[in-house]
Short mmCIF file of C-alpha atoms in Angstrom, two decimals:
data_model
loop_
_atom_site.label_atom_id
_atom_site.label_comp_id
_atom_site.label_asym_id
_atom_site.label_seq_id
_atom_site.Cartn_x
_atom_site.Cartn_y
_atom_site.Cartn_z
CA MET A 1 -0.07 0.41 0.14
CA SER A 2 1.43 3.10 -1.00
CA GLU A 3 1.65 5.99 1.71
CA GLU A 4 -0.92 8.38 0.16
CA SER A 5 -3.28 4.92 0.16
CA ALA A 6 -2.34 4.86 4.22
CA ILE A 7 -3.22 8.03 4.56
CA ASN A 8 -6.26 8.62 2.83
CA GLN A 9 -7.00 4.89 5.16
CA ALA A 10 -6.34 6.06 8.16
CA ALA A 11 -8.18 9.44 7.44
CA LYS A 12 -11.50 7.04 6.69
CA GLU A 13 -11.08 5.51 10.09
CA LEU A 14 -10.90 8.35 12.07
CA GLY A 15 -13.66 10.28 10.14
CA ALA A 16 -16.15 7.05 10.81
CA LEU A 17 -14.45 6.62 14.72
CA LEU A 18 -15.73 10.70 15.12
CA LYS A 19 -19.41 9.57 13.17
CA ALA A 20 -19.97 7.09 15.52
CA LYS A 21 -19.53 8.98 18.62
CA ARG A 22 -21.58 11.46 17.01
CA THR A 23 -24.44 8.58 16.54
CA GLU A 24 -23.78 7.03 19.98
CA LYS A 25 -24.82 10.14 21.40
CA ASN A 26 -27.82 11.31 19.62
CA ILE A 27 -26.31 13.94 17.81
CA ALA A 28 -27.33 16.28 15.38
CA ILE A 29 -25.01 17.46 12.80
CA GLY A 30 -26.65 20.81 13.27
CA GLU A 31 -25.91 20.63 17.06
CA VAL A 32 -22.40 20.28 16.32
CA ALA A 33 -22.16 23.48 13.86
CA GLU A 34 -24.15 25.90 16.26
CA ARG A 35 -22.05 24.64 19.51
CA LEU A 36 -18.67 24.27 17.68
CA LYS A 37 -19.15 27.46 15.72
CA PHE A 38 -18.39 25.30 12.32
CA SER A 39 -20.18 24.78 9.43
CA ALA A 40 -22.59 21.88 8.47
CA LYS A 41 -20.14 20.88 6.00
CA GLN A 42 -17.34 20.22 7.74
CA ILE A 43 -18.55 18.50 9.41
CA GLU A 44 -19.61 16.03 7.34
CA SER A 45 -16.13 16.38 5.25
CA LEU A 46 -14.22 15.42 8.78
CA GLU A 47 -16.87 12.28 9.44
CA SER A 48 -15.61 11.35 5.28
CA GLY A 49 -12.46 11.58 5.79
CA ASP A 50 -12.14 14.22 2.60
CA TYR A 51 -10.15 17.42 3.56
CA LYS A 52 -10.26 18.85 -0.03
CA GLY A 53 -12.47 21.83 1.23
CA LEU A 54 -10.66 22.64 4.39
CA PRO A 55 -7.84 24.58 4.97
CA GLU A 56 -4.64 24.10 5.65
CA PRO A 57 -3.30 20.72 7.73
CA ILE A 58 -2.66 22.58 10.12
CA PHE A 59 -5.94 23.80 10.51
CA VAL A 60 -7.68 21.14 9.89
CA LYS A 61 -5.68 18.79 13.11
CA GLY A 62 -7.63 21.44 15.41
CA PHE A 63 -10.50 20.77 14.07
CA ILE A 64 -10.02 17.06 14.58
CA LYS A 65 -8.91 17.70 18.31
CA THR A 66 -12.44 19.83 18.74
CA TYR A 67 -14.03 18.10 17.70
CA GLY A 68 -12.91 14.94 19.33
CA ARG A 69 -13.70 16.61 23.15
CA PHE A 70 -17.06 17.70 22.19
CA LEU A 71 -17.44 14.61 21.93
CA GLY A 72 -15.77 13.04 25.02
CA LEU A 73 -13.34 11.22 22.87
CA ASP A 74 -9.36 10.14 24.64
CA ALA A 75 -7.07 12.03 23.26
CA GLU A 76 -4.85 8.89 22.96
CA GLN A 77 -7.58 7.99 20.99
CA ILE A 78 -7.40 10.07 18.10
CA THR A 79 -2.90 11.19 18.65
CA PRO A 80 -2.46 7.80 16.48
CA PHE A 81 -4.63 8.44 13.61
CA LEU A 82 -3.39 12.37 13.47
CA ASN A 83 0.04 11.40 13.68
CA GLU A 84 -0.37 8.87 10.15
CA VAL A 85 -2.85 11.44 8.57
CA PHE A 86 -0.71 14.24 9.14
CA PRO A 87 2.92 12.88 9.20
CA SER A 88 4.44 16.22 9.00
CA GLN A 89 2.87 17.29 11.84
CA VAL A 90 4.53 15.59 14.03
CA THR A 91 7.33 17.11 15.42
CA ALA A 92 10.23 14.75 16.72
CA ALA A 93 11.80 14.49 20.28
CA PRO A 94 14.84 16.35 20.70
CA ALA A 95 18.02 14.24 21.32
CA ALA A 96 19.02 14.07 24.87
CA PRO A 97 22.10 15.66 26.31
CA VAL A 98 25.35 13.73 26.16
CA ALA A 99 27.92 14.16 28.19
CA GLU A 100 31.50 16.82 27.27
CA THR A 101 33.57 15.76 24.95
CA ARG A 102 37.12 16.68 23.66
CA ASP A 103 35.13 17.51 20.60
CA SER A 104 33.50 20.08 22.27
CA LEU A 105 37.26 22.11 22.45
CA ASN A 106 38.80 23.92 19.81
CA PHE A 107 42.82 23.75 18.66
CA GLN A 108 42.73 26.45 22.33
CA ASP A 109 40.52 23.48 24.84
CA GLN A 110 38.31 26.33 25.27
CA LYS A 111 34.47 25.90 25.22
CA LYS A 112 33.20 26.43 21.87
CA SER A 113 29.59 28.00 21.44
CA LYS A 114 26.74 26.91 21.70
CA SER A 115 24.73 26.61 18.33
CA PHE A 116 21.21 28.04 17.78
CA PRO A 117 19.20 25.02 18.18
CA LYS A 118 17.56 23.95 15.42
CA TRP A 119 13.95 22.69 17.02
CA LEU A 120 12.85 26.41 18.63
CA PRO A 121 12.12 28.08 14.83
CA LEU A 122 9.62 25.24 14.43
CA VAL A 123 8.24 25.50 18.12
CA VAL A 124 7.91 29.42 17.01
CA VAL A 125 6.45 28.42 14.05
CA VAL A 126 3.67 26.22 15.76
CA ALA A 127 2.40 28.48 18.47
CA ALA A 128 2.04 31.12 16.16
CA VAL A 129 -0.38 28.64 14.02
CA VAL A 130 -1.76 27.83 17.12
CA GLY A 131 -2.83 31.48 17.97
CA ALA A 132 -3.98 31.74 14.68
CA VAL A 133 -6.44 29.66 15.27
CA TYR A 134 -7.55 30.30 18.44
CA LEU A 135 -8.32 34.47 17.16
CA TRP A 136 -10.01 32.74 13.66
CA GLN A 137 -12.55 30.63 16.22
CA SER A 138 -13.00 33.66 18.60
CA LYS A 139 -14.05 36.37 15.62
CA SER A 140 -16.41 33.53 13.52
CA SER A 141 -17.94 32.92 17.82
CA GLU A 142 -18.27 36.30 17.79
CA GLN A 143 -20.09 36.58 14.38
CA THR A 144 -22.40 34.44 15.02
CA ARG A 145 -23.39 35.49 18.30
CA GLN A 146 -24.23 39.14 16.52
CA GLN A 147 -25.99 36.83 13.70
CA GLU A 148 -28.29 35.16 16.62
CA LYS A 149 -28.50 38.31 18.46
CA SER A 150 -29.93 39.92 15.12
CA THR A 151 -32.50 37.07 14.52
CA LEU A 152 -33.61 37.45 18.16
CA GLU A 153 -34.56 41.24 17.66
CA VAL A 154 -36.27 40.39 14.23
CA GLY A 155 -38.36 37.83 16.30
CA ASP A 156 -39.45 40.53 19.13
CA VAL A 157 -41.26 42.22 16.25
CA ALA A 158 -45.09 41.97 17.22
CA GLN A 159 -47.24 40.96 14.90
CA PRO A 160 -50.08 43.32 13.46
CA GLN A 161 -53.02 42.92 13.68
CA LEU A 162 -55.32 42.90 10.47
CA ALA A 163 -59.20 43.54 10.37
CA THR A 164 -61.43 41.25 8.98
CA ASP A 165 -64.93 42.98 9.08
CA ASN A 166 -67.61 42.13 6.92
CA VAL A 167 -68.40 45.22 4.01
CA GLN A 168 -71.20 44.49 1.58
CA VAL A 169 -71.31 47.14 -0.92
CA VAL A 170 -74.86 47.61 -2.02
CA PRO A 171 -75.40 50.24 -4.92
CA MET A 172 -76.71 53.47 -4.72
CA LYS A 173 -80.48 52.87 -7.04
CA ALA A 174 -80.85 49.20 -5.17
CA SER A 175 -84.48 48.44 -4.36
CA ALA A 176 -85.59 49.01 -0.53
CA THR A 177 -85.81 44.39 -0.82
CA THR A 178 -82.46 44.25 -2.14
CA ALA A 179 -80.62 46.27 0.82
CA ALA A 180 -83.00 44.42 3.10
CA THR A 181 -81.35 41.36 2.11
CA ALA A 182 -77.59 42.33 1.77
CA SER A 183 -78.11 43.84 5.43
CA ALA A 184 -79.34 40.49 6.43
CA SER A 185 -77.16 38.26 4.97
CA VAL A 186 -74.53 39.54 6.84
CA GLY A 187 -75.96 39.57 10.32
CA ALA A 188 -76.28 35.96 10.00
CA SER A 189 -72.34 35.42 8.80
CA ALA A 190 -71.81 37.72 11.03
CA PRO A 191 -72.44 35.20 14.27
CA ALA A 192 -70.92 32.67 12.42
CA ALA A 193 -67.46 34.68 12.39
CA ALA A 194 -67.59 35.19 15.80
CA SER A 195 -68.07 31.73 16.92
CA ALA A 196 -64.85 30.16 14.65
CA VAL A 197 -62.40 33.19 16.38
CA ALA A 198 -64.25 32.62 19.93
CA ALA A 199 -63.95 28.60 19.76
CA ASP A 200 -61.33 27.03 21.93
CA GLY A 201 -58.60 25.19 21.00
CA SER A 202 -54.93 23.97 22.39
CA ILE A 203 -51.99 24.63 20.81
CA GLN A 204 -48.94 22.74 21.65
CA ILE A 205 -44.78 24.37 20.29
CA LYS A 206 -41.80 22.17 19.86
CA ILE A 207 -38.85 24.05 19.67
CA ARG A 208 -35.65 22.47 18.44
CA TYR A 209 -32.95 25.49 18.89
CA ARG A 210 -33.04 27.74 21.30
CA SER A 211 -34.91 31.18 19.98
CA ASN A 212 -37.92 33.92 20.81
CA LEU A 213 -41.23 32.46 21.48
CA ILE A 214 -44.63 35.23 21.32
CA VAL A 215 -47.93 33.63 21.41
CA THR A 216 -51.24 35.89 21.38
CA ASP A 217 -54.62 34.55 20.91
CA ALA A 218 -57.96 35.65 19.61
CA ASP A 219 -58.40 39.04 21.53
CA GLY A 220 -55.11 39.98 21.15
CA THR A 221 -53.58 38.63 24.95
CA PRO A 222 -50.27 37.57 25.09
CA LEU A 223 -49.83 33.99 25.80
CA HIS A 224 -45.89 33.92 25.80
CA SER A 225 -43.45 36.25 24.68
CA GLY A 226 -39.34 35.53 25.29
CA ILE A 227 -36.51 32.87 24.92
CA VAL A 228 -37.03 29.59 25.54
CA ALA A 229 -34.80 26.59 25.64
CA SER A 230 -34.00 23.53 23.29
CA ASN A 231 -35.67 20.93 22.52
CA SER A 232 -38.44 22.38 24.66
CA THR A 233 -42.68 21.83 24.45
CA HIS A 234 -45.01 24.37 25.23
CA GLN A 235 -48.84 23.93 25.14
CA PHE A 236 -51.72 26.50 25.44
CA LYS A 237 -55.33 26.80 25.29
CA GLY A 238 -57.60 29.56 24.93
CA LYS A 239 -59.27 30.95 22.13
CA ALA A 240 -58.36 30.80 18.09
CA PRO A 241 -56.86 31.32 16.16
CA TYR A 242 -53.02 31.98 18.18
CA GLN A 243 -51.41 34.08 16.29
CA VAL A 244 -47.35 32.61 16.52
CA ARG A 245 -43.85 34.02 16.01
CA ILE A 246 -41.36 31.74 16.56
CA GLY A 247 -37.77 34.43 16.13
CA TYR A 248 -35.33 30.34 14.39
CA ALA A 249 -37.55 28.10 13.76
CA THR A 250 -35.75 25.73 11.70
CA GLY A 251 -36.95 21.92 13.40
CA SER A 252 -39.30 23.52 15.24
CA GLU A 253 -43.20 22.18 14.98
CA ILE A 254 -46.16 23.20 15.71
CA SER A 255 -49.73 21.11 16.62
CA PHE A 256 -53.58 22.87 17.14
CA ASN A 257 -55.68 20.02 18.77
CA GLY A 258 -53.48 17.31 17.95
CA GLN A 259 -53.28 17.92 14.29
CA VAL A 260 -49.66 18.49 13.22
CA ILE A 261 -49.28 22.31 10.56
CA ASP A 262 -46.76 22.25 8.18
CA ILE A 263 -44.54 25.58 8.97
CA LYS A 264 -42.26 25.31 6.31
CA ASN A 265 -44.23 27.51 3.45
CA HIS A 266 -44.52 30.72 6.08
CA PHE A 267 -41.07 31.17 6.73
CA VAL A 268 -40.70 35.26 6.34
CA ASP A 269 -36.59 35.31 6.16
CA GLY A 270 -35.10 31.79 5.78
CA LYS A 271 -35.17 31.28 9.37
CA THR A 272 -38.13 32.76 11.35
CA ALA A 273 -41.52 31.81 11.38
CA ALA A 274 -44.78 33.89 11.51
CA LEU A 275 -48.06 32.11 11.15
CA THR A 276 -51.86 31.97 12.24
CA VAL A 277 -53.05 28.44 14.03
CA PRO A 278 -55.37 27.26 12.91
CA GLN A 279 -55.56 28.21 8.88
CA PRO A 280 -57.61 30.26 8.07
#
């Protein structure tokens, strides 16, 4: 087996180990990306052992170590694979000091000055790379926090209450009988509409990720307004229809009286969902 084939095989085995540990802990790739501030595509590349779309090898090595610590893997489980996948990153241990001999003296029997250690520049380079990785991750975390803050601020915007009054247009020259018939029709439909608005109903909302949640009933009474935890379930019972707004709605579910409502078509900006429950 060639050296390149051995490296590819070791990378695939390391990726399989990471994926198996994540699956064992029942953690989704999206949650890993959110916690580690990596993209889902980067996580998939690490688990497949294909690093073509990732940064320099030393950065990839740092990603794998961070991912392994997140999954609870010991360094002893990962280090052998890293040494095989990144052989150029393995630093040889400095040789043990030897006893001073006659060769260390010059022709005047004076001690020769010690040469500059060859491994010291490599240590400086490694330290610089580690610092760059730390700064990169800090910058990525700050950008993510700003994005979440922006999303929550969008979710805090109250939904406008739209008027749904029935309007009957009667021509000016219409007969008295026609006008009376139109008025009776409007009067008959009004109680039915009021009855539909005032109907009782139970709404259940399952939140996948930490998000802002706003729920109001048919009277405009706020049932909830604020941040809720990830993987939490919230149930409300009052007058339907409800106005629901979820700041980060990806993976969330809504059901009314036990019937699941599809929220995929109610995203307003790719992340925030706003809808009326039940649907008219």
